[in-house]
Amino acid sequence: MPGGCSSAACPGHALSPYATSYCWDVLSGPRLRQVALVARDCDQVAGELDRAFGWPPPFHDPGVGRFGLTNAVFAAGDTFVEVVAPAQPDTTAGRYLERRGGDGGYMAIFQVPDLAAARRRVADLGVRVVWATDLPDIAGTHLHPRDVPGAIVSLDWAAPEQSWRWAGPSWTGQAPGHAPGGVTGLTIEVNDPAAAARRWAAVLGISAANSGPDTVVELPEPGQRLRFVPARDGHGEGITEVTIAGLPDGGPWVIGGVRFAVEEG
């Protein structure tokens, strides 16, 4: 990416299992920064995450009320796990719950270094935008799930790049002290894994590669990957697993219809 650098170019980058794509405060490519679960009961699922992982208290964003939702956003390292729940009838999240048959993974939010280029890319691909916002320190672009199968994908930008306004005041314009670790990957159930992998990779501006029976997209972030697998009978498409470095020993845990697994190695 213009203005970025490879992880190998950063002194000490390879020494830490929790190193990120930031090199001298520059993001080198698309990074999976946040994953959202949708649940019928936000407080219940947030409580299960808290008891299982002991993350700092979540941020509750009043801004999601515009979508008819309530939420809780947990910091896992400098990445984020969000729970959203419908607070009124006829919401996108509520329809997803019905289609999926219960709680499950809902959104994948990627931080990109050049949002204008990313928006041009998705327009060229014919991908529809269902919501966008541009603030001085953060911007977001939600893509139509019929055009990018398996989840609602969002392409976001933040300044400074370590900050993340969606996680609340302590992450607005800055990055507070935080534990190591963070979200390293997703498993997404889709009707056509190979086609979905190609589509997500094209949207992110990277390449897709086949790995064994599953189709995997490797992200520039060291160790981050997206794995696409066939959807099970009787279930709609969706995110079914999140891998995270820095979880406590034990697991895996199934919370909010999603399997949380420790990133190994």
mmCIF file of C-alpha atoms in Angstrom:
data_model
loop_
_atom_site.group_PDB
_atom_site.id
_atom_site.type_symbol
_atom_site.label_atom_id
_atom_site.label_comp_id
_atom_site.label_asym_id
_atom_site.label_seq_id
_atom_site.Cartn_x
_atom_site.Cartn_y
_atom_site.Cartn_z
ATOM 1 C CA MET A 1 0.000 0.000 0.000
ATOM 2 C CA PRO A 2 1.302 3.515 -0.697
ATOM 3 C CA GLY A 3 2.719 5.099 2.408
ATOM 4 C CA GLY A 4 2.991 1.777 4.222
ATOM 5 C CA CYS A 5 5.751 -0.716 4.780
ATOM 6 C CA SER A 6 6.058 -4.456 5.114
ATOM 7 C CA SER A 7 6.035 -6.014 8.560
ATOM 8 C CA ALA A 8 9.485 -7.412 7.921
ATOM 9 C CA ALA A 9 10.812 -3.873 7.587
ATOM 10 C CA CYS A 10 9.838 -2.924 11.126
ATOM 11 C CA PRO A 11 12.567 -3.443 13.731
ATOM 12 C CA GLY A 12 11.469 -6.053 16.248
ATOM 13 C CA HIS A 13 8.223 -6.764 14.415
ATOM 14 C CA ALA A 14 8.864 -10.491 14.098
ATOM 15 C CA LEU A 15 9.860 -10.773 17.755
ATOM 16 C CA SER A 16 6.324 -10.372 19.094
ATOM 17 C CA PRO A 17 3.478 -12.835 18.483
ATOM 18 C CA TYR A 18 1.107 -9.891 18.882
ATOM 19 C CA ALA A 19 2.790 -7.491 16.439
ATOM 20 C CA THR A 20 0.456 -5.568 14.142
ATOM 21 C CA SER A 21 0.555 -4.104 10.667
ATOM 22 C CA TYR A 22 1.484 -0.699 12.084
ATOM 23 C CA CYS A 23 5.012 0.282 11.086
ATOM 24 C CA TRP A 24 6.217 3.641 12.378
ATOM 25 C CA ASP A 25 2.537 4.511 12.964
ATOM 26 C CA VAL A 26 1.578 3.622 9.384
ATOM 27 C CA LEU A 27 -0.905 0.837 8.584
ATOM 28 C CA SER A 28 0.481 -1.332 5.804
ATOM 29 C CA GLY A 29 -2.753 -2.923 4.577
ATOM 30 C CA PRO A 30 -6.300 -3.999 5.473
ATOM 31 C CA ARG A 31 -6.566 -5.186 9.051
ATOM 32 C CA LEU A 32 -9.440 -7.023 10.741
ATOM 33 C CA ARG A 33 -10.109 -4.581 13.584
ATOM 34 C CA GLN A 34 -13.574 -5.517 14.873
ATOM 35 C CA VAL A 35 -16.082 -8.351 14.690
ATOM 36 C CA ALA A 36 -19.721 -8.022 15.721
ATOM 37 C CA LEU A 37 -22.111 -10.653 17.002
ATOM 38 C CA VAL A 38 -25.879 -10.232 16.801
ATOM 39 C CA ALA A 39 -27.925 -11.535 19.727
ATOM 40 C CA ARG A 40 -31.462 -11.443 20.969
ATOM 41 C CA ASP A 41 -30.213 -10.375 24.414
ATOM 42 C CA CYS A 42 -27.191 -8.074 24.367
ATOM 43 C CA ASP A 43 -26.697 -8.053 28.141
ATOM 44 C CA GLN A 44 -26.738 -11.845 28.384
ATOM 45 C CA VAL A 45 -24.128 -12.382 25.660
ATOM 46 C CA ALA A 46 -21.978 -9.487 26.898
ATOM 47 C CA GLY A 47 -22.073 -11.003 30.376
ATOM 48 C CA GLU A 48 -20.918 -14.375 29.024
ATOM 49 C CA LEU A 49 -17.998 -12.718 27.203
ATOM 50 C CA ASP A 50 -17.046 -10.847 30.368
ATOM 51 C CA ARG A 51 -17.095 -13.963 32.524
ATOM 52 C CA ALA A 52 -15.171 -16.039 29.987
ATOM 53 C CA PHE A 53 -12.431 -13.581 29.030
ATOM 54 C CA GLY A 54 -12.274 -10.859 31.689
ATOM 55 C CA TRP A 55 -11.908 -8.052 29.154
ATOM 56 C CA PRO A 56 -12.223 -4.421 30.349
ATOM 57 C CA PRO A 57 -15.823 -3.190 30.775
ATOM 58 C CA PRO A 58 -17.482 -2.646 27.407
ATOM 59 C CA PHE A 59 -18.468 0.635 25.797
ATOM 60 C CA HIS A 60 -22.171 1.113 25.059
ATOM 61 C CA ASP A 61 -22.549 3.343 22.017
ATOM 62 C CA PRO A 62 -25.748 5.396 21.984
ATOM 63 C CA GLY A 63 -25.146 6.065 18.282
ATOM 64 C CA VAL A 64 -26.285 2.567 17.300
ATOM 65 C CA GLY A 65 -29.783 3.599 18.319
ATOM 66 C CA ARG A 66 -30.158 5.077 14.810
ATOM 67 C CA PHE A 67 -30.114 1.479 13.551
ATOM 68 C CA GLY A 68 -32.631 0.337 16.175
ATOM 69 C CA LEU A 69 -29.922 -1.448 18.193
ATOM 70 C CA THR A 70 -28.239 -1.637 21.554
ATOM 71 C CA ASN A 71 -24.616 -2.759 21.829
ATOM 72 C CA ALA A 72 -21.557 -3.525 23.920
ATOM 73 C CA VAL A 73 -18.024 -3.151 22.536
ATOM 74 C CA PHE A 74 -15.168 -5.031 24.244
ATOM 75 C CA ALA A 75 -11.475 -4.349 23.636
ATOM 76 C CA ALA A 76 -9.456 -7.520 22.996
ATOM 77 C CA GLY A 77 -5.938 -6.174 22.776
ATOM 78 C CA ASP A 78 -6.310 -3.326 20.288
ATOM 79 C CA THR A 79 -9.049 -5.117 18.366
ATOM 80 C CA PHE A 80 -12.711 -5.285 19.305
ATOM 81 C CA VAL A 81 -15.582 -7.703 19.807
ATOM 82 C CA GLU A 82 -19.033 -6.139 19.679
ATOM 83 C CA VAL A 83 -22.450 -7.498 20.580
ATOM 84 C CA VAL A 84 -25.500 -5.888 19.003
ATOM 85 C CA ALA A 85 -29.161 -6.650 19.653
ATOM 86 C CA PRO A 86 -32.381 -5.292 18.158
ATOM 87 C CA ALA A 87 -34.093 -2.695 20.325
ATOM 88 C CA GLN A 88 -37.099 -2.257 18.043
ATOM 89 C CA PRO A 89 -38.968 -4.267 15.376
ATOM 90 C CA ASP A 90 -37.944 -4.537 11.713
ATOM 91 C CA THR A 91 -34.196 -4.029 11.950
ATOM 92 C CA THR A 92 -31.507 -5.523 9.734
ATOM 93 C CA ALA A 93 -30.108 -7.269 12.797
ATOM 94 C CA GLY A 94 -33.505 -8.703 13.679
ATOM 95 C CA ARG A 95 -33.975 -10.047 10.177
ATOM 96 C CA TYR A 96 -30.534 -11.620 10.351
ATOM 97 C CA LEU A 97 -31.446 -13.366 13.614
ATOM 98 C CA GLU A 98 -34.512 -14.836 11.944
ATOM 99 C CA ARG A 99 -32.648 -15.885 8.816
ATOM 100 C CA ARG A 100 -29.769 -17.432 10.755
ATOM 101 C CA GLY A 101 -32.067 -19.087 13.289
ATOM 102 C CA GLY A 102 -30.536 -17.459 16.374
ATOM 103 C CA ASP A 103 -27.496 -15.582 17.650
ATOM 104 C CA GLY A 104 -24.371 -15.534 15.518
ATOM 105 C CA GLY A 105 -21.594 -13.570 13.856
ATOM 106 C CA TYR A 106 -22.850 -10.495 12.047
ATOM 107 C CA MET A 107 -20.198 -8.000 10.914
ATOM 108 C CA ALA A 108 -16.503 -7.902 10.009
ATOM 109 C CA ILE A 109 -14.954 -4.437 10.189
ATOM 110 C CA PHE A 110 -11.638 -3.886 8.439
ATOM 111 C CA GLN A 111 -9.380 -0.899 8.978
ATOM 112 C CA VAL A 112 -7.813 0.322 5.733
ATOM 113 C CA PRO A 113 -5.026 2.884 5.244
ATOM 114 C CA ASP A 114 -6.664 4.571 2.233
ATOM 115 C CA LEU A 115 -10.452 4.685 2.437
ATOM 116 C CA ALA A 116 -10.895 6.717 -0.740
ATOM 117 C CA ALA A 117 -9.060 4.034 -2.718
ATOM 118 C CA ALA A 118 -11.098 1.305 -1.013
ATOM 119 C CA ARG A 119 -14.350 3.066 -1.870
ATOM 120 C CA ARG A 120 -13.309 3.430 -5.489
ATOM 121 C CA ARG A 121 -12.403 -0.243 -5.567
ATOM 122 C CA VAL A 122 -15.778 -1.453 -4.260
ATOM 123 C CA ALA A 123 -17.600 0.890 -6.647
ATOM 124 C CA ASP A 124 -15.631 -0.584 -9.551
ATOM 125 C CA LEU A 125 -16.618 -4.060 -8.335
ATOM 126 C CA GLY A 126 -20.287 -3.101 -8.334
ATOM 127 C CA VAL A 127 -20.600 -3.514 -4.567
ATOM 128 C CA ARG A 128 -23.403 -1.464 -3.057
ATOM 129 C CA VAL A 129 -22.857 0.707 0.029
ATOM 130 C CA VAL A 130 -25.689 0.553 2.574
ATOM 131 C CA TRP A 131 -24.301 3.141 5.019
ATOM 132 C CA ALA A 132 -21.312 5.465 5.202
ATOM 133 C CA THR A 133 -20.075 8.154 7.546
ATOM 134 C CA ASP A 134 -17.065 10.467 7.561
ATOM 135 C CA LEU A 135 -15.871 12.050 10.804
ATOM 136 C CA PRO A 136 -12.578 13.886 11.367
ATOM 137 C CA ASP A 137 -10.989 10.916 13.161
ATOM 138 C CA ILE A 138 -12.880 7.926 11.752
ATOM 139 C CA ALA A 139 -14.898 6.918 8.720
ATOM 140 C CA GLY A 140 -16.850 3.819 7.823
ATOM 141 C CA THR A 141 -18.457 2.136 4.815
ATOM 142 C CA HIS A 142 -20.917 -0.728 5.300
ATOM 143 C CA LEU A 143 -21.280 -2.958 2.245
ATOM 144 C CA HIS A 144 -24.391 -4.791 1.094
ATOM 145 C CA PRO A 145 -24.297 -8.419 2.313
ATOM 146 C CA ARG A 146 -25.811 -9.629 -0.946
ATOM 147 C CA ASP A 147 -22.747 -8.275 -2.732
ATOM 148 C CA VAL A 148 -20.198 -9.594 -0.190
ATOM 149 C CA PRO A 149 -21.644 -12.869 1.109
ATOM 150 C CA GLY A 150 -21.377 -14.185 4.646
ATOM 151 C CA ALA A 151 -21.519 -11.023 6.762
ATOM 152 C CA ILE A 152 -21.891 -7.273 6.668
ATOM 153 C CA VAL A 153 -18.393 -6.110 5.739
ATOM 154 C CA SER A 154 -17.300 -2.598 6.648
ATOM 155 C CA LEU A 155 -14.218 -0.738 5.430
ATOM 156 C CA ASP A 156 -13.132 1.858 7.982
ATOM 157 C CA TRP A 157 -10.359 4.414 8.426
ATOM 158 C CA ALA A 158 -9.063 5.962 11.665
ATOM 159 C CA ALA A 159 -6.686 8.760 12.641
ATOM 160 C CA PRO A 160 -4.437 8.254 14.437
ATOM 161 C CA GLU A 161 -4.395 4.719 13.126
ATOM 162 C CA GLN A 162 -4.158 3.075 16.560
ATOM 163 C CA SER A 163 -7.348 4.870 17.675
ATOM 164 C CA TRP A 164 -10.904 3.555 17.212
ATOM 165 C CA ARG A 165 -13.811 5.900 18.037
ATOM 166 C CA TRP A 166 -16.325 3.040 17.771
ATOM 167 C CA ALA A 167 -14.880 1.686 21.053
ATOM 168 C CA GLY A 168 -15.655 4.847 23.028
ATOM 169 C CA PRO A 169 -13.965 7.946 24.448
ATOM 170 C CA SER A 170 -10.827 6.172 25.673
ATOM 171 C CA TRP A 171 -10.093 5.087 22.078
ATOM 172 C CA THR A 172 -11.107 8.373 20.426
ATOM 173 C CA GLY A 173 -8.084 10.185 19.019
ATOM 174 C CA GLN A 174 -5.767 7.907 20.970
ATOM 175 C CA ALA A 175 -5.039 4.338 21.997
ATOM 176 C CA PRO A 176 -5.029 3.647 25.732
ATOM 177 C CA GLY A 177 -2.825 1.092 27.403
ATOM 178 C CA HIS A 178 -4.145 -2.375 26.688
ATOM 179 C CA ALA A 179 -3.303 -6.052 27.010
ATOM 180 C CA PRO A 180 -1.534 -7.864 24.161
ATOM 181 C CA GLY A 181 -3.368 -10.166 21.809
ATOM 182 C CA GLY A 182 -6.446 -9.597 19.713
ATOM 183 C CA VAL A 183 -8.646 -10.949 16.953
ATOM 184 C CA THR A 184 -6.655 -13.008 14.465
ATOM 185 C CA GLY A 185 -9.252 -14.571 12.220
ATOM 186 C CA LEU A 186 -12.765 -15.574 11.274
ATOM 187 C CA THR A 187 -14.486 -18.631 9.904
ATOM 188 C CA ILE A 188 -17.381 -17.711 7.632
ATOM 189 C CA GLU A 189 -19.985 -20.202 6.444
ATOM 190 C CA VAL A 190 -21.128 -19.467 2.891
ATOM 191 C CA ASN A 191 -22.875 -21.275 0.061
ATOM 192 C CA ASP A 192 -19.843 -21.049 -2.261
ATOM 193 C CA PRO A 193 -16.576 -20.755 -0.278
ATOM 194 C CA ALA A 194 -14.293 -20.256 -3.277
ATOM 195 C CA ALA A 195 -16.441 -17.502 -4.780
ATOM 196 C CA ALA A 196 -16.869 -15.806 -1.404
ATOM 197 C CA ALA A 197 -13.125 -15.843 -0.748
ATOM 198 C CA ARG A 198 -12.449 -14.258 -4.124
ATOM 199 C CA ARG A 199 -15.084 -11.603 -3.482
ATOM 200 C CA TRP A 200 -13.833 -10.663 -0.012
ATOM 201 C CA ALA A 201 -10.250 -10.589 -1.273
ATOM 202 C CA ALA A 202 -11.208 -8.332 -4.193
ATOM 203 C CA VAL A 203 -13.058 -5.979 -1.841
ATOM 204 C CA LEU A 204 -10.006 -5.825 0.444
ATOM 205 C CA GLY A 205 -7.592 -5.443 -2.466
ATOM 206 C CA ILE A 206 -5.597 -8.589 -1.701
ATOM 207 C CA SER A 207 -5.318 -12.089 -3.157
ATOM 208 C CA ALA A 208 -7.166 -15.261 -2.171
ATOM 209 C CA ALA A 209 -5.441 -18.638 -1.869
ATOM 210 C CA ASN A 210 -6.790 -22.141 -1.487
ATOM 211 C CA SER A 211 -5.552 -24.094 1.514
ATOM 212 C CA GLY A 212 -6.657 -27.708 1.823
ATOM 213 C CA PRO A 213 -10.408 -28.330 1.787
ATOM 214 C CA ASP A 214 -11.181 -24.773 2.926
ATOM 215 C CA THR A 215 -10.590 -21.490 1.168
ATOM 216 C CA VAL A 216 -8.429 -19.028 3.060
ATOM 217 C CA VAL A 217 -7.698 -15.348 2.604
ATOM 218 C CA GLU A 218 -4.478 -14.273 4.330
ATOM 219 C CA LEU A 219 -4.421 -10.647 5.499
ATOM 220 C CA PRO A 220 -1.296 -8.458 5.643
ATOM 221 C CA GLU A 221 -1.643 -8.369 9.439
ATOM 222 C CA PRO A 222 0.720 -11.115 10.633
ATOM 223 C CA GLY A 223 -1.355 -14.201 11.378
ATOM 224 C CA GLN A 224 -4.759 -12.759 10.458
ATOM 225 C CA ARG A 225 -6.799 -14.919 8.104
ATOM 226 C CA LEU A 226 -10.336 -15.452 6.858
ATOM 227 C CA ARG A 227 -11.489 -19.041 6.345
ATOM 228 C CA PHE A 228 -14.530 -19.772 4.180
ATOM 229 C CA VAL A 229 -16.349 -23.076 4.620
ATOM 230 C CA PRO A 230 -19.617 -24.527 3.289
ATOM 231 C CA ALA A 231 -22.763 -23.418 5.087
ATOM 232 C CA ARG A 232 -24.488 -26.121 7.070
ATOM 233 C CA ASP A 233 -27.928 -27.318 6.033
ATOM 234 C CA GLY A 234 -30.675 -25.343 7.710
ATOM 235 C CA HIS A 235 -28.456 -22.348 8.495
ATOM 236 C CA GLY A 236 -27.995 -19.120 6.644
ATOM 237 C CA GLU A 237 -24.574 -17.755 5.811
ATOM 238 C CA GLY A 238 -22.618 -16.133 8.637
ATOM 239 C CA ILE A 239 -19.545 -15.889 10.856
ATOM 240 C CA THR A 240 -19.276 -19.005 13.015
ATOM 241 C CA GLU A 241 -15.823 -18.784 14.623
ATOM 242 C CA VAL A 242 -13.490 -16.072 15.905
ATOM 243 C CA THR A 243 -9.872 -16.826 16.766
ATOM 244 C CA ILE A 244 -8.160 -14.553 19.269
ATOM 245 C CA ALA A 245 -4.595 -14.414 20.584
ATOM 246 C CA GLY A 246 -4.329 -13.791 24.298
ATOM 247 C CA LEU A 247 -7.419 -15.661 25.527
ATOM 248 C CA PRO A 248 -7.177 -17.507 28.837
ATOM 249 C CA ASP A 249 -6.255 -21.184 28.843
ATOM 250 C CA GLY A 250 -9.113 -23.503 28.054
ATOM 251 C CA GLY A 251 -11.852 -23.357 25.514
ATOM 252 C CA PRO A 252 -13.034 -23.272 22.920
ATOM 253 C CA TRP A 253 -16.070 -21.332 24.098
ATOM 254 C CA VAL A 254 -19.399 -21.001 22.288
ATOM 255 C CA ILE A 255 -20.931 -17.622 23.099
ATOM 256 C CA GLY A 256 -23.645 -15.840 21.184
ATOM 257 C CA GLY A 257 -23.759 -18.608 18.607
ATOM 258 C CA VAL A 258 -20.044 -18.138 17.776
ATOM 259 C CA ARG A 259 -17.122 -20.411 18.641
ATOM 260 C CA PHE A 260 -14.232 -18.502 20.247
ATOM 261 C CA ALA A 261 -10.915 -20.308 19.948
ATOM 262 C CA VAL A 262 -7.420 -19.522 21.139
ATOM 263 C CA GLU A 263 -5.007 -18.601 18.375
ATOM 264 C CA GLU A 264 -2.221 -21.169 18.542
ATOM 265 C CA GLY A 265 1.417 -20.404 17.858
#
